[in-house]
JSON list of C-alpha atoms in Angstrom, two decimals:
[
{"chain": "A", "resi": 1, "resn": "MET", "atom": "CA", "xyz": [0.00, 0.00, 0.00]},
{"chain": "A", "resi": 2, "resn": "ALA", "atom": "CA", "xyz": [2.81, 2.42, 0.89]},
{"chain": "A", "resi": 3, "resn": "GLU", "atom": "CA", "xyz": [4.54, 1.72, -2.41]},
{"chain": "A", "resi": 4, "resn": "LEU", "atom": "CA", "xyz": [1.35, 2.39, -4.37]},
{"chain": "A", "resi": 5, "resn": "ALA", "atom": "CA", "xyz": [0.79, 5.62, -2.45]},
{"chain": "A", "resi": 6, "resn": "ARG", "atom": "CA", "xyz": [4.33, 6.82, -3.27]},
{"chain": "A", "resi": 7, "resn": "GLU", "atom": "CA", "xyz": [3.85, 5.85, -6.92]},
{"chain": "A", "resi": 8, "resn": "ARG", "atom": "CA", "xyz": [0.61, 7.85, -7.12]},
{"chain": "A", "resi": 9, "resn": "GLY", "atom": "CA", "xyz": [1.95, 10.79, -5.13]},
{"chain": "A", "resi": 10, "resn": "VAL", "atom": "CA", "xyz": [-0.59, 10.54, -2.31]},
{"chain": "A", "resi": 11, "resn": "SER", "atom": "CA", "xyz": [-0.22, 9.76, 1.36]},
{"chain": "A", "resi": 12, "resn": "HIS", "atom": "CA", "xyz": [-0.60, 6.21, 2.60]},
{"chain": "A", "resi": 13, "resn": "TYR", "atom": "CA", "xyz": [-3.31, 7.49, 4.95]},
{"chain": "A", "resi": 14, "resn": "HIS", "atom": "CA", "xyz": [-5.28, 8.97, 2.02]},
{"chain": "A", "resi": 15, "resn": "LEU", "atom": "CA", "xyz": [-5.04, 5.78, -0.02]},
{"chain": "A", "resi": 16, "resn": "THR", "atom": "CA", "xyz": [-6.06, 3.63, 2.95]},
{"chain": "A", "resi": 17, "resn": "THR", "atom": "CA", "xyz": [-9.03, 5.92, 3.65]},
{"chain": "A", "resi": 18, "resn": "LEU", "atom": "CA", "xyz": [-10.16, 5.62, 0.04]},
{"chain": "A", "resi": 19, "resn": "ALA", "atom": "CA", "xyz": [-9.79, 1.84, 0.07]},
{"chain": "A", "resi": 20, "resn": "ARG", "atom": "CA", "xyz": [-11.84, 1.55, 3.26]},
{"chain": "A", "resi": 21, "resn": "GLY", "atom": "CA", "xyz": [-14.48, 3.84, 1.76]},
{"chain": "A", "resi": 22, "resn": "TRP", "atom": "CA", "xyz": [-14.76, 1.41, -1.14]},
{"chain": "A", "resi": 23, "resn": "ASP", "atom": "CA", "xyz": [-15.03, -1.52, 1.31]},
{"chain": "A", "resi": 24, "resn": "LEU", "atom": "CA", "xyz": [-11.73, -3.01, 0.16]},
{"chain": "A", "resi": 25, "resn": "ALA", "atom": "CA", "xyz": [-10.13, -5.32, 2.70]},
{"chain": "A", "resi": 26, "resn": "ILE", "atom": "CA", "xyz": [-6.77, -4.03, 3.84]},
{"chain": "A", "resi": 27, "resn": "ARG", "atom": "CA", "xyz": [-4.49, -6.51, 5.53]},
{"chain": "A", "resi": 28, "resn": "SER", "atom": "CA", "xyz": [-0.96, -6.25, 6.75]},
{"chain": "A", "resi": 29, "resn": "THR", "atom": "CA", "xyz": [1.47, -8.53, 4.94]},
{"chain": "A", "resi": 30, "resn": "GLU", "atom": "CA", "xyz": [2.78, -9.50, 8.38]},
{"chain": "A", "resi": 31, "resn": "HIS", "atom": "CA", "xyz": [-0.73, -10.48, 9.58]},
{"chain": "A", "resi": 32, "resn": "ARG", "atom": "CA", "xyz": [-0.41, -8.31, 12.67]},
{"chain": "A", "resi": 33, "resn": "TYR", "atom": "CA", "xyz": [-1.60, -4.83, 13.49]},
{"chain": "A", "resi": 34, "resn": "ASN", "atom": "CA", "xyz": [0.80, -1.92, 13.20]},
{"chain": "A", "resi": 35, "resn": "ALA", "atom": "CA", "xyz": [-0.64, 1.38, 14.42]},
{"chain": "A", "resi": 36, "resn": "ILE", "atom": "CA", "xyz": [1.82, 3.41, 12.35]},
{"chain": "A", "resi": 37, "resn": "GLY", "atom": "CA", "xyz": [1.64, 1.37, 9.14]},
{"chain": "A", "resi": 38, "resn": "HIS", "atom": "CA", "xyz": [-0.27, 4.17, 7.40]},
{"chain": "A", "resi": 39, "resn": "LEU", "atom": "CA", "xyz": [2.62, 6.60, 7.86]},
{"chain": "A", "resi": 40, "resn": "ASP", "atom": "CA", "xyz": [5.11, 7.23, 5.08]},
{"chain": "A", "resi": 41, "resn": "LEU", "atom": "CA", "xyz": [8.31, 6.61, 7.05]},
{"chain": "A", "resi": 42, "resn": "THR", "atom": "CA", "xyz": [11.60, 6.95, 5.21]},
{"chain": "A", "resi": 43, "resn": "TRP", "atom": "CA", "xyz": [13.54, 4.56, 7.45]},
{"chain": "A", "resi": 44, "resn": "ASN", "atom": "CA", "xyz": [13.22, 1.07, 8.85]},
{"chain": "A", "resi": 45, "resn": "LEU", "atom": "CA", "xyz": [11.95, 1.10, 12.41]},
{"chain": "A", "resi": 46, "resn": "SER", "atom": "CA", "xyz": [14.27, -0.08, 15.15]},
{"chain": "A", "resi": 47, "resn": "PRO", "atom": "CA", "xyz": [13.36, -3.51, 16.55]},
{"chain": "A", "resi": 48, "resn": "ALA", "atom": "CA", "xyz": [12.22, -1.88, 19.81]},
{"chain": "A", "resi": 49, "resn": "MET", "atom": "CA", "xyz": [9.97, 0.56, 17.94]},
{"chain": "A", "resi": 50, "resn": "GLN", "atom": "CA", "xyz": [8.52, -2.27, 15.86]},
{"chain": "A", "resi": 51, "resn": "ALA", "atom": "CA", "xyz": [7.61, -4.09, 19.05]},
{"chain": "A", "resi": 52, "resn": "VAL", "atom": "CA", "xyz": [6.12, -1.04, 20.78]},
{"chain": "A", "resi": 53, "resn": "THR", "atom": "CA", "xyz": [4.07, 0.08, 17.77]},
{"chain": "A", "resi": 54, "resn": "SER", "atom": "CA", "xyz": [2.36, -3.27, 17.19]},
{"chain": "A", "resi": 55, "resn": "SER", "atom": "CA", "xyz": [-0.56, -2.09, 19.30]},
{"chain": "A", "resi": 56, "resn": "PRO", "atom": "CA", "xyz": [-3.62, 0.02, 18.51]},
{"chain": "A", "resi": 57, "resn": "THR", "atom": "CA", "xyz": [-2.49, 2.45, 21.24]},
{"chain": "A", "resi": 58, "resn": "ALA", "atom": "CA", "xyz": [0.99, 2.94, 19.80]},
{"chain": "A", "resi": 59, "resn": "LEU", "atom": "CA", "xyz": [0.75, 6.64, 19.00]},
{"chain": "A", "resi": 60, "resn": "ASP", "atom": "CA", "xyz": [-0.73, 7.35, 22.41]},
{"chain": "A", "resi": 61, "resn": "ARG", "atom": "CA", "xyz": [2.10, 5.36, 24.02]},
{"chain": "A", "resi": 62, "resn": "LEU", "atom": "CA", "xyz": [4.68, 7.40, 22.13]},
{"chain": "A", "resi": 63, "resn": "ARG", "atom": "CA", "xyz": [2.98, 10.73, 22.93]},
{"chain": "A", "resi": 64, "resn": "THR", "atom": "CA", "xyz": [3.07, 9.86, 26.61]},
{"chain": "A", "resi": 65, "resn": "LEU", "atom": "CA", "xyz": [6.71, 8.74, 26.61]},
{"chain": "A", "resi": 66, "resn": "VAL", "atom": "CA", "xyz": [8.14, 11.78, 24.85]},
{"chain": "A", "resi": 67, "resn": "GLN", "atom": "CA", "xyz": [6.57, 14.10, 27.45]},
{"chain": "A", "resi": 68, "resn": "ILE", "atom": "CA", "xyz": [8.17, 12.43, 30.50]},
{"chain": "A", "resi": 69, "resn": "PRO", "atom": "CA", "xyz": [11.82, 13.61, 30.38]},
{"chain": "A", "resi": 70, "resn": "GLY", "atom": "CA", "xyz": [12.43, 16.82, 32.30]},
{"chain": "A", "resi": 71, "resn": "HIS", "atom": "CA", "xyz": [9.94, 16.18, 35.09]},
{"chain": "A", "resi": 72, "resn": "THR", "atom": "CA", "xyz": [11.23, 15.80, 38.66]},
{"chain": "A", "resi": 73, "resn": "SER", "atom": "CA", "xyz": [9.43, 12.49, 39.22]},
{"chain": "A", "resi": 74, "resn": "ILE", "atom": "CA", "xyz": [6.90, 10.10, 37.74]},
{"chain": "A", "resi": 75, "resn": "ALA", "atom": "CA", "xyz": [4.31, 11.64, 40.06]},
{"chain": "A", "resi": 76, "resn": "ALA", "atom": "CA", "xyz": [5.11, 15.13, 38.70]},
{"chain": "A", "resi": 77, "resn": "ALA", "atom": "CA", "xyz": [4.93, 13.84, 35.13]},
{"chain": "A", "resi": 78, "resn": "ALA", "atom": "CA", "xyz": [1.60, 12.17, 35.91]},
{"chain": "A", "resi": 79, "resn": "ARG", "atom": "CA", "xyz": [0.19, 15.43, 37.29]},
{"chain": "A", "resi": 80, "resn": "ALA", "atom": "CA", "xyz": [1.26, 17.26, 34.14]},
{"chain": "A", "resi": 81, "resn": "ILE", "atom": "CA", "xyz": [0.35, 14.75, 31.43]},
{"chain": "A", "resi": 82, "resn": "TYR", "atom": "CA", "xyz": [-1.64, 11.83, 32.85]},
{"chain": "A", "resi": 83, "resn": "ASP", "atom": "CA", "xyz": [-4.41, 13.33, 35.01]},
{"chain": "A", "resi": 84, "resn": "GLY", "atom": "CA", "xyz": [-2.36, 12.75, 38.15]},
{"chain": "A", "resi": 85, "resn": "ARG", "atom": "CA", "xyz": [-2.55, 8.96, 37.90]},
{"chain": "A", "resi": 86, "resn": "ASP", "atom": "CA", "xyz": [1.07, 8.18, 38.75]},
{"chain": "A", "resi": 87, "resn": "GLY", "atom": "CA", "xyz": [0.42, 4.47, 39.37]},
{"chain": "A", "resi": 88, "resn": "ALA", "atom": "CA", "xyz": [-1.12, 4.13, 35.91]},
{"chain": "A", "resi": 89, "resn": "LEU", "atom": "CA", "xyz": [1.75, 6.07, 34.33]},
{"chain": "A", "resi": 90, "resn": "ARG", "atom": "CA", "xyz": [4.32, 3.88, 36.12]},
{"chain": "A", "resi": 91, "resn": "GLN", "atom": "CA", "xyz": [2.56, 0.76, 34.83]},
{"chain": "A", "resi": 92, "resn": "ARG", "atom": "CA", "xyz": [2.42, 2.15, 31.31]},
{"chain": "A", "resi": 93, "resn": "ILE", "atom": "CA", "xyz": [6.13, 3.04, 31.28]},
{"chain": "A", "resi": 94, "resn": "THR", "atom": "CA", "xyz": [7.08, -0.36, 32.72]},
{"chain": "A", "resi": 95, "resn": "LYS", "atom": "CA", "xyz": [4.95, -2.17, 30.12]},
{"chain": "A", "resi": 96, "resn": "ILE", "atom": "CA", "xyz": [6.44, -0.18, 27.24]},
{"chain": "A", "resi": 97, "resn": "GLU", "atom": "CA", "xyz": [9.98, -0.75, 28.52]},
{"chain": "A", "resi": 98, "resn": "LYS", "atom": "CA", "xyz": [9.30, -4.48, 28.82]},
{"chain": "A", "resi": 99, "resn": "ILE", "atom": "CA", "xyz": [8.04, -4.57, 25.23]},
{"chain": "A", "resi": 100, "resn": "ALA", "atom": "CA", "xyz": [11.01, -2.48, 24.01]},
{"chain": "A", "resi": 101, "resn": "GLY", "atom": "CA", "xyz": [13.47, -4.72, 25.86]},
{"chain": "A", "resi": 102, "resn": "PHE", "atom": "CA", "xyz": [15.31, -1.97, 27.73]},
{"chain": "A", "resi": 103, "resn": "GLN", "atom": "CA", "xyz": [14.81, 0.84, 30.21]},
{"chain": "A", "resi": 104, "resn": "ILE", "atom": "CA", "xyz": [13.77, 4.01, 28.37]},
{"chain": "A", "resi": 105, "resn": "ILE", "atom": "CA", "xyz": [13.47, 6.45, 31.29]},
{"chain": "A", "resi": 106, "resn": "ASP", "atom": "CA", "xyz": [16.19, 6.84, 33.94]},
{"chain": "A", "resi": 107, "resn": "ARG", "atom": "CA", "xyz": [14.32, 7.39, 37.18]},
{"chain": "A", "resi": 108, "resn": "SER", "atom": "CA", "xyz": [17.45, 7.83, 39.36]},
{"chain": "A", "resi": 109, "resn": "ALA", "atom": "CA", "xyz": [18.47, 11.32, 38.16]},
{"chain": "A", "resi": 110, "resn": "SER", "atom": "CA", "xyz": [17.19, 14.54, 39.75]},
{"chain": "A", "resi": 111, "resn": "LEU", "atom": "CA", "xyz": [15.18, 15.09, 36.57]},
{"chain": "A", "resi": 112, "resn": "LEU", "atom": "CA", "xyz": [13.71, 12.18, 34.63]},
{"chain": "A", "resi": 113, "resn": "ALA", "atom": "CA", "xyz": [15.85, 11.61, 31.57]},
{"chain": "A", "resi": 114, "resn": "PRO", "atom": "CA", "xyz": [16.16, 9.02, 28.84]},
{"chain": "A", "resi": 115, "resn": "THR", "atom": "CA", "xyz": [18.75, 6.28, 29.17]},
{"chain": "A", "resi": 116, "resn": "GLU", "atom": "CA", "xyz": [21.22, 6.04, 26.29]},
{"chain": "A", "resi": 117, "resn": "PRO", "atom": "CA", "xyz": [19.09, 3.57, 24.30]},
{"chain": "A", "resi": 118, "resn": "GLY", "atom": "CA", "xyz": [16.01, 5.43, 25.54]},
{"chain": "A", "resi": 119, "resn": "GLY", "atom": "CA", "xyz": [17.29, 8.66, 23.97]},
{"chain": "A", "resi": 120, "resn": "ALA", "atom": "CA", "xyz": [17.53, 7.03, 20.54]},
{"chain": "A", "resi": 121, "resn": "PHE", "atom": "CA", "xyz": [14.09, 5.48, 21.05]},
{"chain": "A", "resi": 122, "resn": "LEU", "atom": "CA", "xyz": [12.54, 8.85, 22.03]},
{"chain": "A", "resi": 123, "resn": "ARG", "atom": "CA", "xyz": [14.14, 10.61, 19.05]},
{"chain": "A", "resi": 124, "resn": "GLU", "atom": "CA", "xyz": [12.61, 7.98, 16.76]},
{"chain": "A", "resi": 125, "resn": "ALA", "atom": "CA", "xyz": [9.27, 8.34, 18.57]},
{"chain": "A", "resi": 126, "resn": "THR", "atom": "CA", "xyz": [9.36, 12.13, 18.17]},
{"chain": "A", "resi": 127, "resn": "GLU", "atom": "CA", "xyz": [9.95, 11.81, 14.43]},
{"chain": "A", "resi": 128, "resn": "ILE", "atom": "CA", "xyz": [7.10, 9.29, 14.09]},
{"chain": "A", "resi": 129, "resn": "LEU", "atom": "CA", "xyz": [4.76, 11.64, 15.97]},
{"chain": "A", "resi": 130, "resn": "ARG", "atom": "CA", "xyz": [5.81, 14.55, 13.75]},
{"chain": "A", "resi": 131, "resn": "ILE", "atom": "CA", "xyz": [5.00, 12.54, 10.62]},
{"chain": "A", "resi": 132, "resn": "ALA", "atom": "CA", "xyz": [1.74, 11.28, 12.14]},
{"chain": "A", "resi": 133, "resn": "GLU", "atom": "CA", "xyz": [0.67, 14.85, 12.91]},
{"chain": "A", "resi": 134, "resn": "LYS", "atom": "CA", "xyz": [1.19, 15.81, 9.26]},
{"chain": "A", "resi": 135, "resn": "ALA", "atom": "CA", "xyz": [-0.48, 12.67, 7.88]},
{"chain": "A", "resi": 136, "resn": "ILE", "atom": "CA", "xyz": [-3.73, 12.79, 9.81]},
{"chain": "A", "resi": 137, "resn": "PRO", "atom": "CA", "xyz": [-5.94, 15.73, 8.91]},
{"chain": "A", "resi": 138, "resn": "SER", "atom": "CA", "xyz": [-7.51, 17.51, 11.86]},
{"chain": "A", "resi": 139, "resn": "LYS", "atom": "CA", "xyz": [-11.22, 16.83, 12.22]},
{"chain": "A", "resi": 140, "resn": "THR", "atom": "CA", "xyz": [-11.74, 19.84, 14.45]},
{"chain": "A", "resi": 141, "resn": "ALA", "atom": "CA", "xyz": [-9.89, 22.45, 12.44]},
{"chain": "A", "resi": 142, "resn": "PRO", "atom": "CA", "xyz": [-12.12, 25.07, 10.80]},
{"chain": "A", "resi": 143, "resn": "SER", "atom": "CA", "xyz": [-12.19, 25.19, 7.03]},
{"chain": "A", "resi": 144, "resn": "LEU", "atom": "CA", "xyz": [-10.18, 27.75, 5.11]},
{"chain": "A", "resi": 145, "resn": "SER", "atom": "CA", "xyz": [-13.37, 29.66, 4.22]},
{"chain": "A", "resi": 146, "resn": "GLU", "atom": "CA", "xyz": [-14.28, 29.85, 7.92]},
{"chain": "A", "resi": 147, "resn": "ASP", "atom": "CA", "xyz": [-10.82, 31.19, 8.71]},
{"chain": "A", "resi": 148, "resn": "THR", "atom": "CA", "xyz": [-11.21, 33.81, 5.98]},
{"chain": "A", "resi": 149, "resn": "ASP", "atom": "CA", "xyz": [-14.64, 34.83, 7.35]},
{"chain": "A", "resi": 150, "resn": "ILE", "atom": "CA", "xyz": [-13.18, 35.26, 10.81]},
{"chain": "A", "resi": 151, "resn": "LEU", "atom": "CA", "xyz": [-10.33, 37.39, 9.49]},
{"chain": "A", "resi": 152, "resn": "GLU", "atom": "CA", "xyz": [-12.63, 39.61, 7.41]},
{"chain": "A", "resi": 153, "resn": "THR", "atom": "CA", "xyz": [-15.65, 39.98, 9.72]},
{"chain": "A", "resi": 154, "resn": "GLY", "atom": "CA", "xyz": [-14.61, 38.71, 13.12]},
{"chain": "A", "resi": 155, "resn": "ARG", "atom": "CA", "xyz": [-17.42, 36.12, 12.93]},
{"chain": "A", "resi": 156, "resn": "ARG", "atom": "CA", "xyz": [-17.76, 32.60, 11.54]},
{"chain": "A", "resi": 157, "resn": "GLY", "atom": "CA", "xyz": [-19.92, 31.70, 8.57]},
{"chain": "A", "resi": 158, "resn": "PRO", "atom": "CA", "xyz": [-22.00, 33.70, 6.07]},
{"chain": "A", "resi": 159, "resn": "GLN", "atom": "CA", "xyz": [-23.19, 37.18, 7.02]},
{"chain": "A", "resi": 160, "resn": "GLY", "atom": "CA", "xyz": [-26.38, 38.97, 5.91]},
{"chain": "A", "resi": 161, "resn": "GLN", "atom": "CA", "xyz": [-28.97, 37.84, 3.38]},
{"chain": "A", "resi": 162, "resn": "HIS", "atom": "CA", "xyz": [-28.28, 36.12, 0.11]},
{"chain": "A", "resi": 163, "resn": "ARG", "atom": "CA", "xyz": [-29.52, 38.08, -2.95]},
{"chain": "A", "resi": 164, "resn": "GLN", "atom": "CA", "xyz": [-30.22, 36.64, -6.34]}
]
């Protein structure tokens, strides 16, 4: 699918959306789910990233992980990014690290920081998230015409009566 998308000059996400709209079955050649398979990545994923992204919650996992470094503790990170549920955040980090096969976050420093392999993993995660952000159109963003209306009139949508 990715090769066809590149050949046609469209995003993998767009082509997949069209195929699903036409009720075409789309299956991974590996017969397992990959939450980032629709992204047009220009590199081969690291083995750890392949393992972590074989889940429907992969992008959410990555979004959570990249926000953790720099906090003073898991509890502080949980308050900032995980609704204060530090036990749930600890479990999530531990599960991801187990799947990756190494410790990603060094919890012994005064500020949470990535381990050496964790740093490479988080850089790869950040790049995947950047590409994912570009590939998935926002469903809540106003249309260009709405933006133009706001700029011109300060209000959304058509103004006044329509004349023929």
